[in-house]
């Protein structure tokens, strides 16, 4: 890796323990802002899809996500808009929730 290259980071954490630095972690080394944003999108969608099975309504799903889901934050990613989109539009392909496939490799 070129030492002058900027790498991008996604900060993840658990809504149930939001603000607790012991419950946040960084996923580092994305080559572009777009790659970090796509990781964040898939990460959040995976959380929502995991909770969807238990939710009785879209409102219930939103509440469950904000109480027990895990979040992802990165520059240029509008998490609130994405959460609303995911709640309204369930994932239809495995790729939409496969954030692990996007983790940077050393």
mmCIF file of N, CA and C in Angstrom:
data_model
loop_
_atom_site.group_PDB
_atom_site.id
_atom_site.type_symbol
_atom_site.label_atom_id
_atom_site.label_comp_id
_atom_site.label_asym_id
_atom_site.label_seq_id
_atom_site.Cartn_x
_atom_site.Cartn_y
_atom_site.Cartn_z
ATOM 1 N N UNK A 1 0.857 -1.182 0.000
ATOM 2 C CA UNK A 1 0.000 0.000 0.000
ATOM 3 C C UNK A 1 0.897 1.237 0.000
ATOM 4 N N UNK A 2 0.565 2.200 -0.792
ATOM 5 C CA UNK A 2 1.282 3.470 -0.860
ATOM 6 C C UNK A 2 1.055 4.221 0.445
ATOM 7 N N UNK A 3 2.111 4.612 1.171
ATOM 8 C CA UNK A 3 1.936 5.287 2.456
ATOM 9 C C UNK A 3 1.168 6.591 2.347
ATOM 10 N N UNK A 4 1.112 7.186 1.164
ATOM 11 C CA UNK A 4 0.385 8.439 0.999
ATOM 12 C C UNK A 4 -1.100 8.254 0.725
ATOM 13 N N UNK A 5 -1.516 6.987 0.524
ATOM 14 C CA UNK A 5 -2.929 6.733 0.221
ATOM 15 C C UNK A 5 -3.792 6.889 1.466
ATOM 16 N N UNK A 6 -4.934 7.482 1.288
ATOM 17 C CA UNK A 6 -5.895 7.592 2.378
ATOM 18 C C UNK A 6 -6.731 6.322 2.404
ATOM 19 N N UNK A 7 -6.910 5.765 3.580
ATOM 20 C CA UNK A 7 -7.773 4.610 3.760
ATOM 21 C C UNK A 7 -9.000 5.080 4.513
ATOM 22 N N UNK A 8 -10.094 4.432 4.265
ATOM 23 C CA UNK A 8 -11.370 4.851 4.857
ATOM 24 C C UNK A 8 -11.796 3.860 5.933
ATOM 25 N N UNK A 9 -12.585 4.361 6.886
ATOM 26 C CA UNK A 9 -12.948 3.619 8.095
ATOM 27 C C UNK A 9 -14.461 3.630 8.282
ATOM 28 N N UNK A 10 -14.979 2.527 8.814
ATOM 29 C CA UNK A 10 -16.376 2.448 9.243
ATOM 30 C C UNK A 10 -16.354 2.184 10.747
ATOM 31 N N UNK A 11 -17.093 2.996 11.500
ATOM 32 C CA UNK A 11 -17.231 2.799 12.946
ATOM 33 C C UNK A 11 -18.546 2.074 13.189
ATOM 34 N N UNK A 12 -18.473 0.959 13.873
ATOM 35 C CA UNK A 12 -19.657 0.148 14.154
ATOM 36 C C UNK A 12 -19.865 0.073 15.666
ATOM 37 N N UNK A 13 -21.083 -0.201 16.053
ATOM 38 C CA UNK A 13 -21.386 -0.339 17.469
ATOM 39 C C UNK A 13 -22.777 -0.889 17.675
ATOM 40 N N UNK A 14 -23.108 -1.043 18.923
ATOM 41 C CA UNK A 14 -24.380 -1.633 19.333
ATOM 42 C C UNK A 14 -25.271 -0.532 19.890
ATOM 43 N N UNK A 15 -26.472 -0.371 19.318
ATOM 44 C CA UNK A 15 -27.399 0.655 19.817
ATOM 45 C C UNK A 15 -27.716 0.476 21.300
ATOM 46 N N UNK A 16 -27.754 -0.759 21.759
ATOM 47 C CA UNK A 16 -28.084 -1.000 23.167
ATOM 48 C C UNK A 16 -27.023 -0.409 24.096
ATOM 49 N N UNK A 17 -25.807 -0.248 23.588
ATOM 50 C CA UNK A 17 -24.716 0.284 24.403
ATOM 51 C C UNK A 17 -24.107 1.521 23.739
ATOM 52 N N UNK A 18 -24.917 2.267 23.008
ATOM 53 C CA UNK A 18 -24.414 3.435 22.282
ATOM 54 C C UNK A 18 -23.694 4.397 23.222
ATOM 55 N N UNK A 19 -22.545 4.849 22.781
ATOM 56 C CA UNK A 19 -21.756 5.760 23.585
ATOM 57 C C UNK A 19 -20.716 5.067 24.440
ATOM 58 N N UNK A 20 -20.808 3.758 24.559
ATOM 59 C CA UNK A 20 -19.832 2.988 25.338
ATOM 60 C C UNK A 20 -18.674 2.624 24.409
ATOM 61 N N UNK A 21 -17.495 3.213 24.632
ATOM 62 C CA UNK A 21 -16.373 2.949 23.728
ATOM 63 C C UNK A 21 -15.962 1.473 23.690
ATOM 64 N N UNK A 22 -16.303 0.721 24.718
ATOM 65 C CA UNK A 22 -15.990 -0.707 24.713
ATOM 66 C C UNK A 22 -16.916 -1.495 23.789
ATOM 67 N N UNK A 23 -17.997 -0.863 23.352
ATOM 68 C CA UNK A 23 -18.971 -1.527 22.486
ATOM 69 C C UNK A 23 -18.943 -0.967 21.065
ATOM 70 N N UNK A 24 -17.880 -0.262 20.716
ATOM 71 C CA UNK A 24 -17.692 0.230 19.355
ATOM 72 C C UNK A 24 -16.409 -0.361 18.795
ATOM 73 N N UNK A 25 -16.374 -0.547 17.512
ATOM 74 C CA UNK A 25 -15.174 -1.052 16.852
ATOM 75 C C UNK A 25 -15.037 -0.390 15.488
ATOM 76 N N UNK A 26 -13.818 -0.404 14.974
ATOM 77 C CA UNK A 26 -13.528 0.181 13.669
ATOM 78 C C UNK A 26 -13.214 -0.921 12.673
ATOM 79 N N UNK A 27 -13.745 -0.759 11.479
ATOM 80 C CA UNK A 27 -13.371 -1.605 10.354
ATOM 81 C C UNK A 27 -12.569 -0.686 9.455
ATOM 82 N N UNK A 28 -11.278 -0.929 9.372
ATOM 83 C CA UNK A 28 -10.361 -0.003 8.718
ATOM 84 C C UNK A 28 -9.813 -0.580 7.414
ATOM 85 N N UNK A 29 -9.336 0.344 6.562
ATOM 86 C CA UNK A 29 -8.592 -0.072 5.385
ATOM 87 C C UNK A 29 -9.346 -0.080 4.080
ATOM 88 N N UNK A 30 -10.521 0.546 4.019
ATOM 89 C CA UNK A 30 -11.247 0.612 2.758
ATOM 90 C C UNK A 30 -10.506 1.539 1.800
ATOM 91 N N UNK A 31 -10.394 1.141 0.552
ATOM 92 C CA UNK A 31 -9.628 1.900 -0.437
ATOM 93 C C UNK A 31 -10.337 3.170 -0.885
ATOM 94 N N UNK A 32 -11.654 3.249 -0.691
ATOM 95 C CA UNK A 32 -12.401 4.427 -1.134
ATOM 96 C C UNK A 32 -13.562 4.693 -0.183
ATOM 97 N N UNK A 33 -14.062 5.913 -0.240
ATOM 98 C CA UNK A 33 -15.239 6.258 0.550
ATOM 99 C C UNK A 33 -16.428 5.411 0.110
ATOM 100 N N UNK A 34 -16.531 5.160 -1.180
ATOM 101 C CA UNK A 34 -17.641 4.351 -1.709
ATOM 102 C C UNK A 34 -17.605 2.931 -1.154
ATOM 103 N N UNK A 35 -16.410 2.358 -1.039
ATOM 104 C CA UNK A 35 -16.294 1.004 -0.492
ATOM 105 C C UNK A 35 -16.701 0.978 0.978
ATOM 106 N N UNK A 36 -16.307 1.980 1.734
ATOM 107 C CA UNK A 36 -16.700 2.069 3.144
ATOM 108 C C UNK A 36 -18.212 2.250 3.272
ATOM 109 N N UNK A 37 -18.783 3.077 2.421
ATOM 110 C CA UNK A 37 -20.230 3.302 2.457
ATOM 111 C C UNK A 37 -21.007 2.034 2.110
ATOM 112 N N UNK A 38 -20.536 1.280 1.125
ATOM 113 C CA UNK A 38 -21.216 0.031 0.753
ATOM 114 C C UNK A 38 -21.142 -0.980 1.891
ATOM 115 N N UNK A 39 -20.006 -1.045 2.573
ATOM 116 C CA UNK A 39 -19.889 -1.919 3.738
ATOM 117 C C UNK A 39 -20.918 -1.499 4.794
ATOM 118 N N UNK A 40 -21.001 -0.204 5.079
ATOM 119 C CA UNK A 40 -21.954 0.296 6.077
ATOM 120 C C UNK A 40 -23.389 -0.026 5.672
ATOM 121 N N UNK A 41 -23.701 0.160 4.393
ATOM 122 C CA UNK A 41 -25.069 -0.163 3.924
ATOM 123 C C UNK A 41 -25.398 -1.632 4.165
ATOM 124 N N UNK A 42 -24.498 -2.511 3.765
ATOM 125 C CA UNK A 42 -24.765 -3.949 3.931
ATOM 126 C C UNK A 42 -24.814 -4.339 5.404
ATOM 127 N N UNK A 43 -23.954 -3.746 6.213
ATOM 128 C CA UNK A 43 -23.929 -4.046 7.645
ATOM 129 C C UNK A 43 -25.270 -3.680 8.285
ATOM 130 N N UNK A 44 -25.749 -2.473 8.025
ATOM 131 C CA UNK A 44 -27.024 -2.018 8.597
ATOM 132 C C UNK A 44 -28.175 -2.866 8.065
ATOM 133 N N UNK A 45 -28.169 -3.145 6.764
ATOM 134 C CA UNK A 45 -29.250 -3.957 6.192
ATOM 135 C C UNK A 45 -29.263 -5.341 6.841
ATOM 136 N N UNK A 46 -28.112 -5.928 7.077
ATOM 137 C CA UNK A 46 -28.057 -7.247 7.721
ATOM 138 C C UNK A 46 -28.692 -7.197 9.105
ATOM 139 N N UNK A 47 -28.429 -6.132 9.835
ATOM 140 C CA UNK A 47 -29.017 -5.976 11.170
ATOM 141 C C UNK A 47 -30.534 -5.910 11.082
ATOM 142 N N UNK A 48 -31.020 -5.121 10.156
ATOM 143 C CA UNK A 48 -32.469 -4.953 10.003
ATOM 144 C C UNK A 48 -33.125 -6.251 9.566
ATOM 145 N N UNK A 49 -32.502 -6.947 8.622
ATOM 146 C CA UNK A 49 -33.090 -8.208 8.158
ATOM 147 C C UNK A 49 -33.115 -9.245 9.269
ATOM 148 N N UNK A 50 -32.103 -9.270 10.122
ATOM 149 C CA UNK A 50 -32.105 -10.202 11.254
ATOM 150 C C UNK A 50 -33.263 -9.917 12.207
ATOM 151 N N UNK A 51 -33.579 -8.657 12.391
ATOM 152 C CA UNK A 51 -34.666 -8.277 13.302
ATOM 153 C C UNK A 51 -36.049 -8.379 12.660
ATOM 154 N N UNK A 52 -36.109 -8.322 11.346
ATOM 155 C CA UNK A 52 -37.390 -8.301 10.627
ATOM 156 C C UNK A 52 -38.269 -9.498 10.984
ATOM 157 N N UNK A 53 -37.655 -10.645 11.176
ATOM 158 C CA UNK A 53 -38.428 -11.871 11.475
ATOM 159 C C UNK A 53 -39.280 -11.731 12.733
ATOM 160 N N UNK A 54 -38.809 -10.941 13.693
ATOM 161 C CA UNK A 54 -39.502 -10.782 14.970
ATOM 162 C C UNK A 54 -40.468 -9.594 14.991
ATOM 163 N N UNK A 55 -40.339 -8.687 14.031
ATOM 164 C CA UNK A 55 -41.132 -7.438 14.049
ATOM 165 C C UNK A 55 -42.562 -7.680 13.587
ATOM 166 N N UNK A 56 -43.471 -6.968 14.220
ATOM 167 C CA UNK A 56 -44.883 -7.073 13.863
ATOM 168 C C UNK A 56 -45.314 -6.018 12.849
ATOM 169 N N UNK A 57 -44.494 -4.965 12.700
ATOM 170 C CA UNK A 57 -44.842 -3.868 11.793
ATOM 171 C C UNK A 57 -43.562 -3.104 11.447
ATOM 172 N N UNK A 58 -43.612 -2.250 10.437
ATOM 173 C CA UNK A 58 -42.441 -1.421 10.134
ATOM 174 C C UNK A 58 -42.027 -0.543 11.317
ATOM 175 N N UNK A 59 -42.988 -0.039 12.049
ATOM 176 C CA UNK A 59 -42.686 0.795 13.212
ATOM 177 C C UNK A 59 -41.996 -0.023 14.298
ATOM 178 N N UNK A 60 -42.484 -1.239 14.493
ATOM 179 C CA UNK A 60 -41.874 -2.145 15.467
ATOM 180 C C UNK A 60 -40.437 -2.467 15.051
ATOM 181 N N UNK A 61 -40.220 -2.704 13.765
ATOM 182 C CA UNK A 61 -38.881 -2.990 13.260
ATOM 183 C C UNK A 61 -37.937 -1.809 13.494
ATOM 184 N N UNK A 62 -38.406 -0.600 13.220
ATOM 185 C CA UNK A 62 -37.583 0.595 13.448
ATOM 186 C C UNK A 62 -37.214 0.713 14.924
ATOM 187 N N UNK A 63 -38.184 0.481 15.799
ATOM 188 C CA UNK A 63 -37.927 0.553 17.236
ATOM 189 C C UNK A 63 -36.933 -0.530 17.672
ATOM 190 N N UNK A 64 -37.122 -1.730 17.177
ATOM 191 C CA UNK A 64 -36.223 -2.828 17.532
ATOM 192 C C UNK A 64 -34.804 -2.525 17.063
ATOM 193 N N UNK A 65 -34.663 -1.997 15.847
ATOM 194 C CA UNK A 65 -33.327 -1.688 15.337
ATOM 195 C C UNK A 65 -32.642 -0.644 16.226
ATOM 196 N N UNK A 66 -33.368 0.396 16.591
ATOM 197 C CA UNK A 66 -32.772 1.467 17.399
ATOM 198 C C UNK A 66 -32.478 1.041 18.839
ATOM 199 N N UNK A 67 -33.121 -0.033 19.279
ATOM 200 C CA UNK A 67 -32.874 -0.516 20.638
ATOM 201 C C UNK A 67 -31.819 -1.613 20.690
ATOM 202 N N UNK A 68 -31.847 -2.528 19.708
ATOM 203 C CA UNK A 68 -30.997 -3.707 19.793
ATOM 204 C C UNK A 68 -30.082 -3.927 18.600
ATOM 205 N N UNK A 69 -30.271 -3.204 17.535
ATOM 206 C CA UNK A 69 -29.447 -3.417 16.350
ATOM 207 C C UNK A 69 -28.055 -2.831 16.499
ATOM 208 N N UNK A 70 -27.221 -3.145 15.545
ATOM 209 C CA UNK A 70 -25.878 -2.578 15.485
ATOM 210 C C UNK A 70 -25.835 -1.566 14.351
ATOM 211 N N UNK A 71 -25.102 -0.511 14.575
ATOM 212 C CA UNK A 71 -25.044 0.581 13.598
ATOM 213 C C UNK A 71 -23.687 0.639 12.922
ATOM 214 N N UNK A 72 -23.632 1.377 11.822
ATOM 215 C CA UNK A 72 -22.390 1.629 11.100
ATOM 216 C C UNK A 72 -22.394 3.090 10.682
ATOM 217 N N UNK A 73 -21.243 3.744 10.863
ATOM 218 C CA UNK A 73 -21.104 5.167 10.545
ATOM 219 C C UNK A 73 -19.833 5.347 9.724
ATOM 220 N N UNK A 74 -19.952 6.080 8.637
ATOM 221 C CA UNK A 74 -18.785 6.449 7.850
ATOM 222 C C UNK A 74 -19.108 7.739 7.092
ATOM 223 N N UNK A 75 -18.083 8.446 6.730
ATOM 224 C CA UNK A 75 -18.248 9.735 6.057
ATOM 225 C C UNK A 75 -19.062 9.560 4.767
ATOM 226 N N UNK A 76 -20.080 10.416 4.625
ATOM 227 C CA UNK A 76 -20.905 10.406 3.424
ATOM 228 C C UNK A 76 -22.051 9.412 3.438
ATOM 229 N N UNK A 77 -22.230 8.679 4.523
ATOM 230 C CA UNK A 77 -23.292 7.678 4.622
ATOM 231 C C UNK A 77 -24.416 8.226 5.479
ATOM 232 N N UNK A 78 -25.607 8.375 4.889
ATOM 233 C CA UNK A 78 -26.784 8.868 5.595
ATOM 234 C C UNK A 78 -27.512 7.674 6.213
ATOM 235 N N UNK A 79 -27.126 7.324 7.406
ATOM 236 C CA UNK A 79 -27.655 6.128 8.061
ATOM 237 C C UNK A 79 -29.163 6.195 8.274
ATOM 238 N N UNK A 80 -29.676 7.340 8.668
ATOM 239 C CA UNK A 80 -31.123 7.447 8.926
ATOM 240 C C UNK A 80 -31.938 7.179 7.668
ATOM 241 N N UNK A 81 -31.532 7.764 6.563
ATOM 242 C CA UNK A 81 -32.243 7.540 5.293
ATOM 243 C C UNK A 81 -32.130 6.080 4.875
ATOM 244 N N UNK A 82 -30.948 5.487 5.091
ATOM 245 C CA UNK A 82 -30.762 4.092 4.707
ATOM 246 C C UNK A 82 -31.600 3.161 5.570
ATOM 247 N N UNK A 83 -31.677 3.420 6.855
ATOM 248 C CA UNK A 83 -32.508 2.594 7.745
ATOM 249 C C UNK A 83 -33.963 2.646 7.277
ATOM 250 N N UNK A 84 -34.466 3.829 6.979
ATOM 251 C CA UNK A 84 -35.850 3.968 6.497
ATOM 252 C C UNK A 84 -36.044 3.185 5.200
ATOM 253 N N UNK A 85 -35.071 3.270 4.298
ATOM 254 C CA UNK A 85 -35.156 2.535 3.028
ATOM 255 C C UNK A 85 -35.199 1.029 3.285
ATOM 256 N N UNK A 86 -34.317 0.537 4.148
ATOM 257 C CA UNK A 86 -34.255 -0.897 4.420
ATOM 258 C C UNK A 86 -35.521 -1.418 5.079
ATOM 259 N N UNK A 87 -36.087 -0.640 5.960
ATOM 260 C CA UNK A 87 -37.327 -1.057 6.616
ATOM 261 C C UNK A 87 -38.453 -1.161 5.595
ATOM 262 N N UNK A 88 -38.513 -0.209 4.675
ATOM 263 C CA UNK A 88 -39.575 -0.189 3.666
ATOM 264 C C UNK A 88 -39.341 -1.192 2.539
ATOM 265 N N UNK A 89 -38.090 -1.593 2.321
ATOM 266 C CA UNK A 89 -37.743 -2.451 1.182
ATOM 267 C C UNK A 89 -36.886 -3.628 1.645
ATOM 268 N N UNK A 90 -37.501 -4.756 1.969
ATOM 269 C CA UNK A 90 -36.727 -5.909 2.440
ATOM 270 C C UNK A 90 -35.688 -6.351 1.406
ATOM 271 N N UNK A 91 -34.587 -6.876 1.903
ATOM 272 C CA UNK A 91 -33.548 -7.411 1.029
ATOM 273 C C UNK A 91 -34.104 -8.605 0.262
ATOM 274 N N UNK A 92 -33.667 -8.738 -0.978
ATOM 275 C CA UNK A 92 -34.129 -9.861 -1.802
ATOM 276 C C UNK A 92 -32.986 -10.764 -2.241
ATOM 277 N N UNK A 93 -31.736 -10.311 -2.031
ATOM 278 C CA UNK A 93 -30.571 -11.106 -2.424
ATOM 279 C C UNK A 93 -29.583 -11.173 -1.267
ATOM 280 N N UNK A 94 -28.908 -12.286 -1.137
ATOM 281 C CA UNK A 94 -27.930 -12.465 -0.068
ATOM 282 C C UNK A 94 -26.853 -11.381 -0.117
ATOM 283 N N UNK A 95 -26.453 -10.996 -1.294
ATOM 284 C CA UNK A 95 -25.401 -9.991 -1.462
ATOM 285 C C UNK A 95 -25.737 -8.690 -0.729
ATOM 286 N N UNK A 96 -27.001 -8.356 -0.619
ATOM 287 C CA UNK A 96 -27.414 -7.104 0.016
ATOM 288 C C UNK A 96 -27.061 -7.044 1.498
ATOM 289 N N UNK A 97 -26.852 -8.195 2.106
ATOM 290 C CA UNK A 97 -26.529 -8.241 3.541
ATOM 291 C C UNK A 97 -25.130 -8.804 3.810
ATOM 292 N N UNK A 98 -24.398 -9.142 2.773
ATOM 293 C CA UNK A 98 -23.091 -9.776 2.927
ATOM 294 C C UNK A 98 -21.992 -8.727 3.081
ATOM 295 N N UNK A 99 -21.959 -8.110 4.234
ATOM 296 C CA UNK A 99 -20.940 -7.093 4.500
ATOM 297 C C UNK A 99 -19.562 -7.711 4.679
ATOM 298 N N UNK A 100 -19.501 -8.930 5.179
ATOM 299 C CA UNK A 100 -18.212 -9.586 5.422
ATOM 300 C C UNK A 100 -17.407 -9.742 4.126
ATOM 301 N N UNK A 101 -18.094 -9.905 3.012
ATOM 302 C CA UNK A 101 -17.388 -10.035 1.727
ATOM 303 C C UNK A 101 -16.634 -8.766 1.364
ATOM 304 N N UNK A 102 -16.983 -7.642 1.978
ATOM 305 C CA UNK A 102 -16.372 -6.362 1.656
ATOM 306 C C UNK A 102 -15.281 -5.947 2.645
ATOM 307 N N UNK A 103 -15.052 -6.751 3.677
ATOM 308 C CA UNK A 103 -14.033 -6.383 4.671
ATOM 309 C C UNK A 103 -12.672 -6.294 3.999
ATOM 310 N N UNK A 104 -11.948 -5.214 4.265
ATOM 311 C CA UNK A 104 -10.628 -5.064 3.662
ATOM 312 C C UNK A 104 -9.687 -6.194 4.067
ATOM 313 N N UNK A 105 -8.896 -6.613 3.129
ATOM 314 C CA UNK A 105 -7.908 -7.669 3.389
ATOM 315 C C UNK A 105 -6.534 -7.033 3.503
ATOM 316 N N UNK A 106 -5.716 -7.518 4.424
ATOM 317 C CA UNK A 106 -4.364 -6.950 4.567
ATOM 318 C C UNK A 106 -3.488 -7.238 3.345
#
